[in-house]
Amino acid sequence: MFYHFLYPLHTSFSSFNIFRYITVRSIGGAVTAFLLMIILGPMFIRALRRFQIGQVVRDDGPETHLAKQGVPTMGGVLILSAITCSTLLWARLDNPLVWLLLFVTLFFGMIGGIDDLKKVRKQNTKGLSARGKLLLQIGGASVVGLFVLLHPGFDGHLSVPFFKNISPDLGWFYIVFAVLVIVGSSNAVNLTDGLDGLATGPTVISGAVYLVFSYLAGHAVLANYLQIPFVPGAGELAIFCGAMVGASLGFLWFNAYPAQIFMGDVGSLALGGALGAVAIIIKQEILLAIVGGIFVMEALSVILQVGYFKMTNGKRIFLMAPFHHHFEKKGWHEPKVVVRFWIVSVILGLVAIATLKLR
Ligand code: 57M
């Protein structure tokens, strides 16, 4: 919005030129979203308490989690509001990629929100049916896959990190691939969101890395120089990513151990879906497995544990899945697990950035 209202004034006041720059607007988006979270957070937490929107904790988990019963949940509503307001303020609103990303994020948020409300209302841990949730997720993700294939200038080629000359063309199968990436990413973030700040930290890091990649993908000269796919208009997604980083950092303020609020499925499904969608739109799909390595490891730990559990009639690989519970069961203090996962996430983020030159 600022771009449309303030940038035209640059003819009278040259300093209004800054509203043209994606870098300035990305930082503006991050700071705005962060401030919205910090200012509205306490009020929002009080409102959740008043309306008794508190977490229902499973009784089969690590004992330390029983104390978390009733912690206000659905903080994702505030995260999504901050991301949306900030993106609408700082991004160019004539860019269809921005609208696509906002749509898919809010759609995934809606799925999570319905799930959360069902759990809170019924006061149990069963929300939407797994099948219903998956079908809705597939529907939302297909929109992105279709858009990418049908939009002029986009195609079904994949970028493979570290290999500039390998770019397989998936053709129409790209839609299925896009669905796998977006739905997988959404559910992986959801599985990771089981300790204070655990999902929020890697979301900040992944958002920051994709901010850089979106900026580069939208810049013809830099994309060509770095030999990454040039996606016209992708630069504006850097503003969305900035807003996601700012909102997640602002949320972490309250979600850090001991958490005063959880994001709920409304937050985790939406943030994961958004990361998957950015990866698809800017054609850096496989990179997500590196940047979001923590999410991948958490999801894999569940797949392996459940598979092995079924195959062996009740034997386990980990003390408990997802992976973070394994370390808790081993006696690591919760913040220790979380900070160590963040450290791994930072390193993976750096590796992802390094793929720009190592190819
Ligand atoms: C949801 N949600 C947390 C909060 C958050 C297939 C199976 C492995 C699925 C998995 C599962 O359901 N995972 C997804 C994870 C829950 O948090 C809420 O959910 C939102 C995110 N979706 O925002 O609203 C609990 O996580 C804790 N929490 C924090 N801090 C936070 O900032 O401490 C969350 C956010 C909260 C709180 O305690 O109540 C969750 O874990 O429920 N299932 C599991 O994760 C279960 N694993 C399991 O059953 N493993 C088995 C195998 C054979 C399937 C095994 O290894 O033996 C565990 N989950 C729990 N307890 N809570 C089992 C034990």
Short mmCIF file of N, CA, C and O and ligand atoms in Angstrom, two decimals, residues 55-62 65-66 68-69 72-74 115-116 119 125 187 189-200 251 255 259 261-269 302 305-306 309 316 318-322 324-325 328 334, ligand 1:
data_model
loop_
_atom_site.label_atom_id
_atom_site.label_comp_id
_atom_site.label_asym_id
_atom_site.label_seq_id
_atom_site.Cartn_x
_atom_site.Cartn_y
_atom_site.Cartn_z
N GLN A 55 -4.77 -24.71 25.88
CA GLN A 55 -4.30 -25.99 25.33
C GLN A 55 -4.83 -27.17 26.13
O GLN A 55 -4.84 -27.14 27.35
N VAL A 56 -5.29 -28.18 25.39
CA VAL A 56 -5.63 -29.44 26.03
C VAL A 56 -4.42 -30.35 25.81
O VAL A 56 -4.08 -30.66 24.67
N VAL A 57 -3.74 -30.74 26.89
CA VAL A 57 -2.48 -31.49 26.75
C VAL A 57 -2.75 -32.99 26.82
O VAL A 57 -3.52 -33.46 27.68
N ARG A 58 -2.09 -33.75 25.91
CA ARG A 58 -2.23 -35.22 25.94
C ARG A 58 -1.60 -35.76 27.21
O ARG A 58 -0.59 -35.24 27.67
N ASP A 59 -2.22 -36.82 27.74
CA ASP A 59 -1.70 -37.33 29.02
C ASP A 59 -0.68 -38.45 28.83
O ASP A 59 -0.18 -39.02 29.79
N ASP A 60 -0.34 -38.76 27.54
CA ASP A 60 0.61 -39.84 27.30
C ASP A 60 2.00 -39.32 26.93
O ASP A 60 2.86 -40.07 26.47
N GLY A 61 2.21 -38.02 27.12
CA GLY A 61 3.50 -37.44 26.73
C GLY A 61 4.44 -37.33 27.91
O GLY A 61 4.16 -37.84 28.99
N PRO A 62 5.59 -36.65 27.69
CA PRO A 62 6.51 -36.42 28.80
C PRO A 62 5.78 -35.70 29.94
O PRO A 62 4.99 -34.79 29.70
N HIS A 65 5.07 -31.96 30.43
CA HIS A 65 4.09 -31.25 29.60
C HIS A 65 2.73 -31.09 30.28
O HIS A 65 1.93 -30.27 29.84
N LEU A 66 2.49 -31.89 31.33
CA LEU A 66 1.18 -31.79 31.98
C LEU A 66 0.96 -30.40 32.57
O LEU A 66 -0.15 -29.90 32.64
N LYS A 68 1.57 -27.78 31.23
CA LYS A 68 1.23 -26.82 30.18
C LYS A 68 -0.27 -26.79 29.89
O LYS A 68 -0.72 -26.05 29.01
N GLN A 69 -1.03 -27.63 30.60
CA GLN A 69 -2.48 -27.66 30.42
C GLN A 69 -3.05 -26.24 30.60
O GLN A 69 -2.73 -25.57 31.59
N PRO A 72 -2.71 -20.52 26.96
CA PRO A 72 -3.49 -20.02 25.83
C PRO A 72 -2.92 -20.51 24.50
O PRO A 72 -1.70 -20.51 24.32
N THR A 73 -3.80 -20.93 23.61
CA THR A 73 -3.33 -21.42 22.31
C THR A 73 -4.01 -20.60 21.19
O THR A 73 -4.72 -19.65 21.47
N MET A 74 -3.74 -20.96 19.96
CA MET A 74 -4.22 -20.24 18.77
C MET A 74 -3.55 -18.87 18.59
O MET A 74 -4.11 -17.96 18.00
N ASP A 115 -9.52 -26.88 13.28
CA ASP A 115 -9.01 -27.99 14.09
C ASP A 115 -8.84 -27.56 15.56
O ASP A 115 -9.31 -28.25 16.48
N ASP A 116 -8.21 -26.42 15.75
CA ASP A 116 -7.97 -25.91 17.11
C ASP A 116 -9.29 -25.68 17.85
O ASP A 116 -9.46 -26.08 19.00
N LYS A 119 -10.89 -28.77 19.06
CA LYS A 119 -10.22 -29.33 20.23
C LYS A 119 -10.59 -28.55 21.48
O LYS A 119 -10.87 -29.11 22.53
N THR A 125 -8.09 -33.87 22.56
CA THR A 125 -7.01 -33.62 21.61
C THR A 125 -7.37 -34.07 20.19
O THR A 125 -6.52 -34.15 19.32
N ASN A 187 2.68 -29.98 7.41
CA ASN A 187 2.57 -31.00 8.47
C ASN A 187 3.86 -31.16 9.25
O ASN A 187 3.84 -31.46 10.45
N VAL A 189 6.04 -28.77 9.98
CA VAL A 189 6.12 -27.68 10.98
C VAL A 189 5.16 -27.98 12.13
O VAL A 189 5.48 -27.80 13.30
N ASN A 190 4.00 -28.52 11.78
CA ASN A 190 3.02 -28.88 12.81
C ASN A 190 3.57 -29.92 13.79
O ASN A 190 3.41 -29.79 15.00
N LEU A 191 4.27 -30.92 13.26
CA LEU A 191 4.85 -31.95 14.13
C LEU A 191 5.97 -31.39 15.00
O LEU A 191 6.17 -31.81 16.14
N THR A 192 6.70 -30.42 14.44
CA THR A 192 7.83 -29.83 15.18
C THR A 192 7.35 -28.98 16.35
O THR A 192 8.06 -28.81 17.35
N ASP A 193 6.12 -28.45 16.22
CA ASP A 193 5.62 -27.50 17.21
C ASP A 193 5.18 -28.20 18.50
O ASP A 193 3.99 -28.19 18.84
N GLY A 194 6.15 -28.75 19.21
CA GLY A 194 5.81 -29.49 20.42
C GLY A 194 6.62 -29.09 21.65
O GLY A 194 6.45 -29.67 22.72
N LEU A 195 7.52 -28.11 21.51
CA LEU A 195 8.24 -27.57 22.67
C LEU A 195 8.25 -26.05 22.53
O LEU A 195 8.15 -25.53 21.41
N ASP A 196 8.44 -25.35 23.66
CA ASP A 196 8.38 -23.89 23.62
C ASP A 196 9.43 -23.32 22.67
O ASP A 196 10.63 -23.49 22.90
N GLY A 197 8.96 -22.64 21.64
CA GLY A 197 9.87 -21.98 20.69
C GLY A 197 10.49 -22.90 19.67
O GLY A 197 11.24 -22.44 18.81
N LEU A 198 10.17 -24.17 19.72
CA LEU A 198 10.86 -25.13 18.84
C LEU A 198 10.55 -24.90 17.36
O LEU A 198 11.45 -24.92 16.52
N ALA A 199 9.29 -24.68 17.03
CA ALA A 199 8.96 -24.47 15.62
C ALA A 199 9.23 -23.02 15.22
O ALA A 199 9.55 -22.73 14.06
N THR A 200 9.09 -22.11 16.19
CA THR A 200 9.22 -20.68 15.86
C THR A 200 10.63 -20.33 15.40
O THR A 200 10.79 -19.61 14.41
N PHE A 251 6.37 -13.36 17.99
CA PHE A 251 5.66 -14.45 18.69
C PHE A 251 6.61 -15.15 19.66
O PHE A 251 6.22 -15.51 20.78
N ASN A 255 6.47 -16.92 23.21
CA ASN A 255 6.45 -18.38 23.10
C ASN A 255 7.74 -19.02 23.65
O ASN A 255 7.83 -20.23 23.83
N ALA A 259 6.57 -20.87 27.89
CA ALA A 259 5.66 -20.20 26.95
C ALA A 259 4.42 -19.63 27.64
O ALA A 259 3.82 -20.28 28.48
N ILE A 261 2.10 -18.59 25.53
CA ILE A 261 1.12 -18.85 24.46
C ILE A 261 1.69 -19.88 23.48
O ILE A 261 2.92 -19.93 23.29
N PHE A 262 0.82 -20.70 22.90
CA PHE A 262 1.20 -21.61 21.81
C PHE A 262 0.57 -21.08 20.52
O PHE A 262 -0.45 -20.39 20.57
N MET A 263 1.15 -21.46 19.37
CA MET A 263 0.57 -20.94 18.12
C MET A 263 -0.65 -21.74 17.67
O MET A 263 -1.49 -21.23 16.95
N GLY A 264 -0.76 -23.00 18.10
CA GLY A 264 -1.87 -23.83 17.65
C GLY A 264 -1.69 -24.26 16.20
O GLY A 264 -0.76 -23.81 15.52
N ASP A 265 -2.58 -25.13 15.74
CA ASP A 265 -2.49 -25.58 14.34
C ASP A 265 -2.72 -24.41 13.38
O ASP A 265 -2.20 -24.42 12.27
N VAL A 266 -3.49 -23.42 13.83
CA VAL A 266 -3.75 -22.27 12.96
C VAL A 266 -2.43 -21.61 12.58
O VAL A 266 -2.27 -21.12 11.46
N GLY A 267 -1.46 -21.64 13.50
CA GLY A 267 -0.16 -21.05 13.20
C GLY A 267 0.76 -22.03 12.48
O GLY A 267 1.33 -21.72 11.44
N SER A 268 0.88 -23.25 13.03
CA SER A 268 1.88 -24.17 12.49
C SER A 268 1.54 -24.63 11.07
O SER A 268 2.41 -24.68 10.20
N LEU A 269 0.26 -24.96 10.83
CA LEU A 269 -0.09 -25.40 9.47
C LEU A 269 0.10 -24.27 8.46
O LEU A 269 0.56 -24.48 7.34
N VAL A 302 8.94 -39.33 12.84
CA VAL A 302 7.59 -39.86 13.05
C VAL A 302 7.31 -41.01 12.08
O VAL A 302 6.81 -42.08 12.47
N GLN A 305 9.37 -44.00 13.18
CA GLN A 305 8.88 -44.57 14.44
C GLN A 305 7.56 -45.31 14.24
O GLN A 305 7.40 -46.45 14.69
N VAL A 306 6.63 -44.66 13.53
CA VAL A 306 5.31 -45.29 13.34
C VAL A 306 5.45 -46.56 12.49
O VAL A 306 4.88 -47.61 12.80
N PHE A 309 7.14 -49.23 14.54
CA PHE A 309 6.21 -49.62 15.61
C PHE A 309 5.18 -50.63 15.08
O PHE A 309 4.90 -51.64 15.70
N ARG A 316 10.21 -49.65 19.33
CA ARG A 316 10.44 -48.25 18.94
C ARG A 316 11.90 -48.00 18.58
O ARG A 316 12.79 -48.63 19.16
N PHE A 318 13.00 -44.56 18.53
CA PHE A 318 13.25 -43.45 19.45
C PHE A 318 12.46 -43.71 20.74
O PHE A 318 11.46 -44.43 20.71
N LEU A 319 12.88 -43.07 21.82
CA LEU A 319 12.11 -43.23 23.06
C LEU A 319 10.70 -42.72 22.84
O LEU A 319 9.74 -43.25 23.39
N MET A 320 10.57 -41.66 22.04
CA MET A 320 9.25 -41.18 21.63
C MET A 320 9.40 -40.28 20.40
O MET A 320 10.41 -39.57 20.28
N ALA A 321 8.45 -40.34 19.50
CA ALA A 321 8.47 -39.46 18.32
C ALA A 321 7.34 -38.43 18.50
O ALA A 321 6.37 -38.72 19.19
N PRO A 322 7.43 -37.27 17.85
CA PRO A 322 8.56 -36.73 17.11
C PRO A 322 9.83 -36.64 17.98
O PRO A 322 9.74 -36.52 19.21
N HIS A 324 11.94 -34.61 19.12
CA HIS A 324 12.26 -33.74 20.27
C HIS A 324 11.89 -34.42 21.59
O HIS A 324 12.53 -34.21 22.61
N HIS A 325 10.82 -35.26 21.55
CA HIS A 325 10.41 -35.97 22.78
C HIS A 325 11.48 -36.98 23.20
O HIS A 325 11.61 -37.29 24.37
N GLU A 328 13.89 -35.19 25.35
CA GLU A 328 13.25 -34.88 26.65
C GLU A 328 13.25 -36.12 27.53
O GLU A 328 13.55 -36.07 28.70
N GLU A 334 14.01 -28.88 28.62
CA GLU A 334 13.33 -28.40 27.40
C GLU A 334 14.11 -27.29 26.64
O GLU A 334 14.33 -27.42 25.43
C1 57M B 1 0.90 -31.89 17.16
N1 57M B 1 1.25 -30.84 19.11
C2 57M B 1 1.69 -30.90 20.36
C3 57M B 1 0.01 -26.53 20.38
C4 57M B 1 0.82 -26.32 19.17
C5 57M B 1 1.52 -39.35 14.36
C6 57M B 1 1.92 -38.68 15.62
C7 57M B 1 3.35 -38.86 15.89
C8 57M B 1 1.44 -37.23 15.59
C9 57M B 1 1.91 -36.36 16.72
C10 57M B 1 1.12 -35.11 16.69
O1 57M B 1 -0.07 -35.09 16.89
N2 57M B 1 1.81 -34.00 16.40
C11 57M B 1 1.30 -32.71 16.04
C12 57M B 1 1.96 -31.59 18.12
C13 57M B 1 0.91 -29.96 21.33
O2 57M B 1 0.92 -28.59 20.89
C14 57M B 1 -0.22 -28.04 20.33
O3 57M B 1 -0.31 -28.33 18.96
C15 57M B 1 0.08 -27.17 18.21
C16 57M B 1 0.86 -27.53 16.99
N3 57M B 1 0.14 -28.44 16.20
O4 57M B 1 0.88 -24.97 18.80
O5 57M B 1 -1.20 -25.84 20.32
C17 57M B 1 1.68 -30.03 22.64
O6 57M B 1 3.04 -29.67 22.38
C18 57M B 1 3.55 -28.94 23.49
N4 57M B 1 3.99 -27.58 23.05
C19 57M B 1 4.88 -26.91 23.82
N5 57M B 1 5.28 -25.66 23.42
C20 57M B 1 4.83 -25.06 22.27
O7 57M B 1 5.26 -23.92 21.94
O8 57M B 1 5.30 -27.39 24.85
C21 57M B 1 3.51 -27.05 21.87
C22 57M B 1 3.93 -25.77 21.45
C23 57M B 1 1.21 -29.08 23.71
C24 57M B 1 2.45 -28.88 24.53
O9 57M B 1 2.59 -29.94 25.40
O10 57M B 1 0.13 -29.64 24.40
C25 57M B 1 1.61 -32.36 20.86
O11 57M B 1 2.71 -32.92 21.00
O12 57M B 1 0.51 -32.82 21.08
N6 57M B 1 1.81 -37.05 17.94
C26 57M B 1 2.62 -36.84 18.92
O13 57M B 1 3.36 -35.88 18.88
C27 57M B 1 2.65 -37.84 20.01
N7 57M B 1 3.58 -38.89 19.66
C28 57M B 1 3.33 -40.22 19.71
O14 57M B 1 2.25 -40.62 20.01
N8 57M B 1 4.40 -41.02 19.38
C29 57M B 1 4.39 -42.48 19.40
C30 57M B 1 4.42 -43.02 17.96
C31 57M B 1 4.48 -44.52 17.96
C32 57M B 1 3.27 -42.47 17.17
C33 57M B 1 5.67 -42.94 20.08
O15 57M B 1 6.74 -42.42 19.77
O16 57M B 1 5.56 -43.79 20.94
C34 57M B 1 3.17 -37.23 21.28
N9 57M B 1 2.55 -36.01 21.64
C35 57M B 1 2.36 -35.71 22.94
N10 57M B 1 2.54 -36.52 23.86
N11 57M B 1 1.93 -34.49 23.34
C36 57M B 1 3.06 -38.27 22.33
C37 57M B 1 3.05 -37.79 23.65
#
